[in-house]
Coordinates of C-alpha atoms in Angstrom, one line a residue:
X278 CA -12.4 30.7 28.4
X279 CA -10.8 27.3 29.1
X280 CA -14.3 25.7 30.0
X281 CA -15.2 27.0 26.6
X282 CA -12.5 25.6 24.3
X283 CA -13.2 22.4 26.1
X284 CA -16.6 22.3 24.6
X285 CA -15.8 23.1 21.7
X286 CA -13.1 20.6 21.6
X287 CA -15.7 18.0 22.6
X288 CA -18.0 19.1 19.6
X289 CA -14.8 17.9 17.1
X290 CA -13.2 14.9 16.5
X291 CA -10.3 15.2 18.2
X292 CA -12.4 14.2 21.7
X293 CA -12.6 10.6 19.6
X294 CA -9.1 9.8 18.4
X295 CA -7.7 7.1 20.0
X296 CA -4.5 6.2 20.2
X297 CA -4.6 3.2 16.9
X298 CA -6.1 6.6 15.2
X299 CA -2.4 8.2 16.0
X300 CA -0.6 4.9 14.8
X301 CA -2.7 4.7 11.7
X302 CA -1.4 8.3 11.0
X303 CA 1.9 7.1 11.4
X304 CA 1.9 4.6 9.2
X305 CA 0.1 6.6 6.6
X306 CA 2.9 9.0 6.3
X307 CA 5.4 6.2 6.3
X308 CA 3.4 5.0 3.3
X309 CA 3.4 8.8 1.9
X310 CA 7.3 8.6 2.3
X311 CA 8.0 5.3 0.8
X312 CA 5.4 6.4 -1.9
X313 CA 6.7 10.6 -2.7
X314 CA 10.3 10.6 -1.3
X315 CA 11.4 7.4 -2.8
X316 CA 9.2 7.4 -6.0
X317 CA 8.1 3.7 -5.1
X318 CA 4.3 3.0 -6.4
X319 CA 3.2 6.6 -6.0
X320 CA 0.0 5.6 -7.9
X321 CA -0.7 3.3 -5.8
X322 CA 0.5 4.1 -2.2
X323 CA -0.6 8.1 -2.5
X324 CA -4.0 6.9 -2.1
X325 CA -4.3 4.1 -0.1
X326 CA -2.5 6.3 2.6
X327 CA -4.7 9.4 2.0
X328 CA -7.8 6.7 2.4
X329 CA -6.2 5.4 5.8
X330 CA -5.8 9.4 6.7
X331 CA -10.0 9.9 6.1
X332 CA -10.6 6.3 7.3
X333 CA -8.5 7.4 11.1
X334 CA -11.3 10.4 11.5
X335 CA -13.4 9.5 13.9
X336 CA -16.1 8.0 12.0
X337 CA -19.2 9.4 14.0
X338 CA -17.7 12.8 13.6
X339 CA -17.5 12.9 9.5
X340 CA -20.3 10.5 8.6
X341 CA -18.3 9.2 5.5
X342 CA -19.3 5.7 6.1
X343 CA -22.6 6.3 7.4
X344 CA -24.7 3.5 5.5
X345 CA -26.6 4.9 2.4
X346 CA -25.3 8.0 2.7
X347 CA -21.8 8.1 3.3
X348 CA -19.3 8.9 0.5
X349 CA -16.6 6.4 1.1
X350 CA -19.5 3.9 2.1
X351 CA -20.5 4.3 -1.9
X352 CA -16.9 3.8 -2.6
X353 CA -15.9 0.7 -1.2
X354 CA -19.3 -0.5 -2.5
X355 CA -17.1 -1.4 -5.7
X356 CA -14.6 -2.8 -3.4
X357 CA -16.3 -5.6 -1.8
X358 CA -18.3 -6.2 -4.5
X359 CA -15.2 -7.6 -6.2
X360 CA -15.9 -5.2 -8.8
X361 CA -12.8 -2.6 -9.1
X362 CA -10.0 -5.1 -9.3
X363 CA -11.3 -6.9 -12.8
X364 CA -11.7 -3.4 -14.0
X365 CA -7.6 -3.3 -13.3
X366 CA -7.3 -6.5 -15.0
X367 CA -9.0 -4.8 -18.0
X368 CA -6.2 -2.2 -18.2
X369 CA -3.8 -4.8 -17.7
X370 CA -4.9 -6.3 -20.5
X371 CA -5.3 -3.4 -23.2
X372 CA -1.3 -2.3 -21.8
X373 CA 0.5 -5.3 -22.0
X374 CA 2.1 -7.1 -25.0
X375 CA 1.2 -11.1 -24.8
X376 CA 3.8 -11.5 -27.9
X377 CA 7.1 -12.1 -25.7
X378 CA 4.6 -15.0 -23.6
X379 CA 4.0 -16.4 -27.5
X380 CA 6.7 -15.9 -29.1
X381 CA 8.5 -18.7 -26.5
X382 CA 5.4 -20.7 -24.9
X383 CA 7.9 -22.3 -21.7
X384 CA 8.2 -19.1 -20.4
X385 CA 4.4 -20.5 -19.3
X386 CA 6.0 -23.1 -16.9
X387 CA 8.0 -20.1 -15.1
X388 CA 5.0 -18.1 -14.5
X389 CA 3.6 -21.7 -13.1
X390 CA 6.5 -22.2 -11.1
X391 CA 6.4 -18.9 -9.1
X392 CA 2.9 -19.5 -8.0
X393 CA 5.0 -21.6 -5.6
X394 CA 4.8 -19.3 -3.4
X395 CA 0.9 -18.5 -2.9
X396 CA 0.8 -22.2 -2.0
X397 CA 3.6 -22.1 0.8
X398 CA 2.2 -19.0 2.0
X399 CA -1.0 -20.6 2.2
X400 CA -0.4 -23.5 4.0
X401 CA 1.7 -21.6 6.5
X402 CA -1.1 -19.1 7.5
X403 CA -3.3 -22.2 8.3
X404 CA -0.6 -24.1 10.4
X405 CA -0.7 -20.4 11.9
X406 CA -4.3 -20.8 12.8
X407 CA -5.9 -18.6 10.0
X408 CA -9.4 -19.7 8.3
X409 CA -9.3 -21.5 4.5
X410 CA -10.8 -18.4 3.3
X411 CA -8.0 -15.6 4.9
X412 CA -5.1 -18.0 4.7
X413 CA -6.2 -18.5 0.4
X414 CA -6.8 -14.4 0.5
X415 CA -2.9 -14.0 2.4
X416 CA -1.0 -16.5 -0.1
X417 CA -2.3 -14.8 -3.0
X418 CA 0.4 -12.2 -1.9
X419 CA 3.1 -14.3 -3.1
X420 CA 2.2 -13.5 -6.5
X421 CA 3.0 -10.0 -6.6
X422 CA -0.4 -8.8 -7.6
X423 CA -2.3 -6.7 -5.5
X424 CA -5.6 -6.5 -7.4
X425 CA -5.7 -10.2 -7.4
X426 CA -5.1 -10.3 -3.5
X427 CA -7.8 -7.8 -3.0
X428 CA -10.4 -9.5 -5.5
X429 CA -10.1 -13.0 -3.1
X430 CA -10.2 -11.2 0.2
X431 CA -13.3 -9.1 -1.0
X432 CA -15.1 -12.2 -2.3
X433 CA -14.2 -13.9 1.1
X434 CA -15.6 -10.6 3.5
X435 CA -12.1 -10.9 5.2
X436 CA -11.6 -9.1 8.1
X437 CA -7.7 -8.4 7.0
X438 CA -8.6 -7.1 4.0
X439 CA -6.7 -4.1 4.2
X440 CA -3.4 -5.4 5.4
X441 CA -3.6 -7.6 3.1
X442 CA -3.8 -5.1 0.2
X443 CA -1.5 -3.1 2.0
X444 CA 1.3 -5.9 2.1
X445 CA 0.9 -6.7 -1.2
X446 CA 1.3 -3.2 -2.8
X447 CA 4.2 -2.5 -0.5
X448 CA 6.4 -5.6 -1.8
X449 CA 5.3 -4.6 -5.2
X450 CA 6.8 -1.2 -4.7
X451 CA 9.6 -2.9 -2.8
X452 CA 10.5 -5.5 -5.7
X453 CA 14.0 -3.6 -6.7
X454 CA 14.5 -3.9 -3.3
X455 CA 13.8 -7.4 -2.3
X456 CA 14.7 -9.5 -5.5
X457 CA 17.9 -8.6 -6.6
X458 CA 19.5 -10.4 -3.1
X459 CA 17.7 -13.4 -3.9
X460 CA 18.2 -13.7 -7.8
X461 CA 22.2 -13.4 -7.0
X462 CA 22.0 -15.8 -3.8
X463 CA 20.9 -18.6 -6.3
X464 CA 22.5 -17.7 -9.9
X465 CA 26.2 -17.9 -10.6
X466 CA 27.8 -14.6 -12.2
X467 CA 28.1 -17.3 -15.6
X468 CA 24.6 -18.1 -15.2
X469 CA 23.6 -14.2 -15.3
X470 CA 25.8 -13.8 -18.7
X471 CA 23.6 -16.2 -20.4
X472 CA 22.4 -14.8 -23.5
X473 CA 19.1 -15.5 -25.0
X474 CA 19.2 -13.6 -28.3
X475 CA 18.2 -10.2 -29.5
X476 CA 15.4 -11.1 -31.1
X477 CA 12.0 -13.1 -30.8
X478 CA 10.2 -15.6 -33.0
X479 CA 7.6 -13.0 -34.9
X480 CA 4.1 -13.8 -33.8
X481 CA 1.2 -13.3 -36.0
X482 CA -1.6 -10.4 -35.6
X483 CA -3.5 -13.7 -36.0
X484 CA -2.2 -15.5 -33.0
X485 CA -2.6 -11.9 -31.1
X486 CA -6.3 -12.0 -31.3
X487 CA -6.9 -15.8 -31.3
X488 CA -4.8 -16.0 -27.9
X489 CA -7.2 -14.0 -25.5
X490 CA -10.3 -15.5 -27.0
X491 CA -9.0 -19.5 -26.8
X492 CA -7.2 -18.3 -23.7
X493 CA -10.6 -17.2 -22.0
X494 CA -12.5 -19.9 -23.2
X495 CA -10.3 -23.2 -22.1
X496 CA -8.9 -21.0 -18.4
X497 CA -12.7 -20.3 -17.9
X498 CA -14.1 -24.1 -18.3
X499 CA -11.7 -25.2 -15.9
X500 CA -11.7 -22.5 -13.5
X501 CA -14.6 -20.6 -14.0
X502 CA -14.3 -18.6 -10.8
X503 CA -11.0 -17.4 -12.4
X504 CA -13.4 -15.6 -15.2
X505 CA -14.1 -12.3 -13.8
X506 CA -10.3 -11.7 -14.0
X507 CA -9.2 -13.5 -16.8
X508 CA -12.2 -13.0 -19.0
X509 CA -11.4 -9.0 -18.9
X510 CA -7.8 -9.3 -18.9
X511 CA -7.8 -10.7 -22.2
X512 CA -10.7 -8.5 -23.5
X513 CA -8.8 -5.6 -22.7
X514 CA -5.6 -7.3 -24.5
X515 CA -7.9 -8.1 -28.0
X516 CA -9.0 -4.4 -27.8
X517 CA -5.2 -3.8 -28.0
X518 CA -4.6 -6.4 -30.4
X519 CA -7.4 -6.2 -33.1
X520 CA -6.4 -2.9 -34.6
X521 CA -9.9 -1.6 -35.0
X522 CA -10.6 -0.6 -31.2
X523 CA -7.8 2.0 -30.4
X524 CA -9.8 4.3 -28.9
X525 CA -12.0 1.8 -26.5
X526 CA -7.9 0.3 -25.7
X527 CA -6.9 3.7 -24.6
X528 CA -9.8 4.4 -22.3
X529 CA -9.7 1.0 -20.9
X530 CA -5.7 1.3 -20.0
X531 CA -6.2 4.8 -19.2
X532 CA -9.5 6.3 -18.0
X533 CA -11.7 3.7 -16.9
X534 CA -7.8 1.6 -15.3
X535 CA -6.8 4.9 -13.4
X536 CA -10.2 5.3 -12.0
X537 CA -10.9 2.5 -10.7
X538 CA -7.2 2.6 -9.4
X539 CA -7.8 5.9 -6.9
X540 CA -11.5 4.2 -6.3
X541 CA -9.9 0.7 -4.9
X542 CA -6.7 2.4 -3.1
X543 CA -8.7 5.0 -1.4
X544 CA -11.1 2.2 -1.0
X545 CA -8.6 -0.1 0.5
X546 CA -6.7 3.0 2.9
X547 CA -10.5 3.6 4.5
X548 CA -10.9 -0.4 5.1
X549 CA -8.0 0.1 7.4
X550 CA -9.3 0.3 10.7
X551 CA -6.6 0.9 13.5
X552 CA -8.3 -1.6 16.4
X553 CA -8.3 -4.4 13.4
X554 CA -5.1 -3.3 11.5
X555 CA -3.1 -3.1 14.6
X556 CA -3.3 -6.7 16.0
X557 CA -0.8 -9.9 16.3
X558 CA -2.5 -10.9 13.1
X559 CA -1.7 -8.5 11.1
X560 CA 2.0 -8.6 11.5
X561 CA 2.1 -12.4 11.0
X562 CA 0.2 -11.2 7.4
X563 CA 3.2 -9.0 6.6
X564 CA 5.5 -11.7 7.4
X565 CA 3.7 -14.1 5.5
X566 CA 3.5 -11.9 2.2
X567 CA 7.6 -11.7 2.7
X568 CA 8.0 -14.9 2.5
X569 CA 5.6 -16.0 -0.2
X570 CA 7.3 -13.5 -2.3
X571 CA 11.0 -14.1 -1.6
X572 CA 9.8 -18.2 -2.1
X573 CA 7.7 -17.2 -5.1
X574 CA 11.1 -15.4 -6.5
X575 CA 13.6 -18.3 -5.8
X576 CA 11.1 -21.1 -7.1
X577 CA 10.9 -19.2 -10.6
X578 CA 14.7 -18.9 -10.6
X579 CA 15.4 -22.5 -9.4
X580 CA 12.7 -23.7 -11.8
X581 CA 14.4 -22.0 -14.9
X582 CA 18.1 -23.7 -13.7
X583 CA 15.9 -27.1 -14.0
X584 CA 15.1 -26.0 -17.2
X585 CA 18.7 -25.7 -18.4
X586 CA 19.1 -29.4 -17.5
X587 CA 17.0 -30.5 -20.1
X588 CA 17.2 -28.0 -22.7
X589 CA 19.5 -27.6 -25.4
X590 CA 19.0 -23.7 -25.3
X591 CA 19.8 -22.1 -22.2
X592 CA 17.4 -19.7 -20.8
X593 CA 19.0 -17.2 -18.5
X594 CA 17.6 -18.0 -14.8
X595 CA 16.8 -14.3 -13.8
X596 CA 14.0 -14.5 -16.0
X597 CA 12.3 -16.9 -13.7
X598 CA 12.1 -14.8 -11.3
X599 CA 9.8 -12.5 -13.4
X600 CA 7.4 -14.9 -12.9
X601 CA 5.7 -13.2 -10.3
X602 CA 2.7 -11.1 -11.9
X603 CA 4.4 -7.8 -11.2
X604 CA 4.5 -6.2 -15.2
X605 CA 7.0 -5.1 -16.1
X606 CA 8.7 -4.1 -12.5
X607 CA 10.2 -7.6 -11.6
X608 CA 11.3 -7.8 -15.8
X609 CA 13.0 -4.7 -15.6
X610 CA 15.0 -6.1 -12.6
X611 CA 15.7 -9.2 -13.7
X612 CA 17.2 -7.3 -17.4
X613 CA 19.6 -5.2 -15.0
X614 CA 21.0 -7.4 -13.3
X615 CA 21.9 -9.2 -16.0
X616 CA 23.3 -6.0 -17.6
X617 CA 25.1 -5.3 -14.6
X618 CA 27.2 -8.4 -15.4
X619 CA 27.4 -8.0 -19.6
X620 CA 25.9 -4.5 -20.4
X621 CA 25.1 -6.2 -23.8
X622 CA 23.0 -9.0 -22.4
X623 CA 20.0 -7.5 -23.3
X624 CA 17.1 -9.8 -21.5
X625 CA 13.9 -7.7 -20.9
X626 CA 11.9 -9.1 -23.7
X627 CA 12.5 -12.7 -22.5
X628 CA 11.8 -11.9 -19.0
X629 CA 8.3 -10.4 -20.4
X630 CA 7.1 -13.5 -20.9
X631 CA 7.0 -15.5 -17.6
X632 CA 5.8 -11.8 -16.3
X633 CA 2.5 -11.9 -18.4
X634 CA 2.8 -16.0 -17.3
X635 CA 2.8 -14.7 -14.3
X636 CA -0.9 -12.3 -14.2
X637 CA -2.5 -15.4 -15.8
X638 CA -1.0 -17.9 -13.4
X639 CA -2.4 -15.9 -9.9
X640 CA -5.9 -15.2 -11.8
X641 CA -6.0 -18.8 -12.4
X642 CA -4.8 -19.8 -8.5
X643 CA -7.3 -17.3 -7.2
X644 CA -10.3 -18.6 -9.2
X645 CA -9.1 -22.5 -8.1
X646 CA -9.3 -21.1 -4.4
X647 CA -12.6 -19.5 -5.0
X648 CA -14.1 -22.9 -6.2
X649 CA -12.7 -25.1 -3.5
X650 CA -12.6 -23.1 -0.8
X651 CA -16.5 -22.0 1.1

C-alpha cells in the first residue's frame, strides 16, 4: 500500500516542489492578504499572486509554459512583447481628466520634479553592480507606475522582471502608507493649511482635444521611444474628450483596460520564478524601489516649497508629492492630509494635476532610457 502511494505520489507534482516553490507560496498569500484583507490594489495583486501560485507548479508537471502550446506561454506573449502595458496607458487615458494639468500648466514642473527619483534609483542600482538596461528598468519604480516599469523591463528581456513589477505594484498599493510620514517630515502644519482655491481656471473642450494630439506629436519627436505609451495614453484621453466616441471611451477604460489588466498581472505572477525571484538581487530591487519612491515623494514636495519662493500665489506643497504617476491614489492622500489640518482646505483638484504630470513625466523618462540605453 505504501509502495503504491509512493508511485503515485511520484506521478504528481508534489515529487517536484522545491523548497523556492514553498517560499513563492508564501509570498503569494502574503500578497493575497495585503491585497483581500486590507483592500490594497486588489485588482492588481489578486492576480499577480494567483499567477505566482500556477507559475510555483512544477512546470514539467502542468505544461502551461510548454512553448507553442502552453496557455500562460500565449499569455505572457503580450507581456514581453511590450504589448499589454500601452493597452493600460490606453485606459489611462480615456479615465483621466487632463483639465486640472491645464487649467494650472506648473503643476508640469512637479510631475518633472518627482521623476527625481527614477534617476537616483537608477544610478544607485549601477553603483550596486546592475546592467544599464535593469538598473533603467529598477528606477522606473520611483515613479509609481507599474505598467511603465513593466513596459522597460520587457523591452529590456530582464531577468528581474517580475520583482520588479511586483515592487512596483506593492508601493503603489502601499502609497497611504508610505507618503503621509514623508509629506509631514518636510511640510510645516502652516504650509499644509495653504489654500489654493475652490475653483479652476475653465478649460476649453477645445484645449481638451488639441492637448493629446499636440501633446503626442512634440513628446513623440523628441522621445519617440516614449510613443507606444504616450501616443495611446492620449488617444484614449481624446476618445474621452471629443464627445462623439463615448462608447469606444468606455470599452477602452473598461473592457479592453481590465483585460489586459488580469492578462499582464497573471502574466507578471507566472514570470516569478522562485530560483530567480529569491536571490540577493532581488531584495536589493525592493530596496531600491523604496527609496526611489520615498526620494521621488520628497523631491515633489521640496520642489513645490521652491516654488513658493518665487511665486506670488502659494501652491500648497502636498501637492508635489502627487507627482508620482499614481492617479488619483497619491492625490487623494495628499487632499487628506491637508484636510486633516483645515477640513475646509479642499486640494484634490490641484493635486490632480502634477498626478497626470506625473503618468506623462515616467512615459517620457522611460522612452529617453529606451533610446540611450542598448
Amino acid at each position: 500500500m505504501i509502495d503504491t502511494l509512493f508511485s503515485f505520489l511520484q506521478t504528481t507534482g508534489f515529487s517536484a516542489l522545491s523548497w523556492e516553490n514553498l517560499v513563492m507560496f508564501a509570498i503569494a498569500g502574503a500578497l493575497f492578504y495585503v491585497a483581500i484583507v486590507k483592500e490594497a490594489e486588489p485588482l492588481l495583486l489578486i492576480p499577480i499572486a494567483f499567477g505566482i501560485v500556477m507559475s510555483n507548479i512544477p512546470h514539467e508537471v502542468t505544461g502551461l509554459f510548454n512553448e507553442g502550446t502552453g496557455l500562460l506561454w500565449f499569455i505572457q506573449r503580450g507581456l514581453y512583447l511590450g504589448i499589454y502595458p500601452p493597452l493600460i496607458f490606453l485606459g489611462i487615458g480615456a479615465l483621466t481628466d487632463f483639465s486640472f494639468l491645464l487649467s494650472n500648466p506648473k503643476t508640469l514642473f512637479l510631475g518633472a520634479a518627482a521623476q527625481v527619483g527614477i534617476f537616483i534609483s537608477f544610478i544607485t542600482a549601477r553603483f550596486l553592480g546592475f546592467s544599464m538596461p535593469d538598473a533603467a528598468s529598477i528606477g522606473i519604480i520611483g515613479g509609481a507606475d507599474g505598467p511603465t516599469s513593466i513596459y522597460v523591463a520587457s523591452q529590456y528581456n530582464s531577468p528581474y522582471l517580475a520583482i520588479i513589477a511586483i515592487a512596483a505594484y506593492s508601493y503603489i498599493a502601499l502609497i497611504p502608507i508610505i507618503q503621509p510620514p514623508i509629506m509631514k517630515l518636510l511640510t510645516t502644519k502652516e504650509e499644509r493649511k495653504i489654500k489654493m482655491g475652490m475653483q479652476l481656471r475653465h478649460v476649453s473642450k477645445l484645449e481638451k482635444i488639441v492637448f493629446p494630439i499636440v501633446g503626442t506629436i512634440i513628446i513623440a519627436l523628441l522621445v519617440p521611444k516614449a510613443l507606444p505609451l504616450i501616443g495611446m495614453l492620449m488617444f484614449g484621453n481624446i476618445l474621452r474628450e471629443n464627445g462623439l466616441t463615448q462608447r469606444l471611451a468606455e470599452a477602452a477604460s473598461k473592457y479592453i483596460s481590465d483585460t489586459a489588466i488580469i492578462f499582464l498581472c497573471l502574466s507578471v505572477g507566472a514570470s516569478a520564478d522562485g530560483k530567480v525571484f529569491l536571490q540577493l538581487q532581488s531584495l536589493e530591487i525592493v530596496g531600491l524601489g523604496a527609496m526611489a519612491f520615498v526620494v521621488a515623494t520628497a523631491s515633489g514636495i521640496i520642489f513645490a516649497k521652491i516654488m513658493n519662493i518665487f511665486s506670488k500665489k502659494k501652491v500648497n506643497p502636498l501637492i508635489g508629492a502627487a507627482g508620482v504617476s499614481a492617479v488619483p491614489d497619491s492625490a487623494r492622500v495628499a487632499h487628506k492630509l491637508a484636510m486633516e489640518e483645515d477640513p475646509s482646505n479642499f486640494i484634490l483638484m490641484h493635486a490632480m494635476g502634477p498626478n497626470v504630470a506625473g503618468v506623462i513625466g515616467s512615459a517620457v523618462v522611460a522612452g529617453v532610457f529606451l533610446s540611450v540605453i542598448s
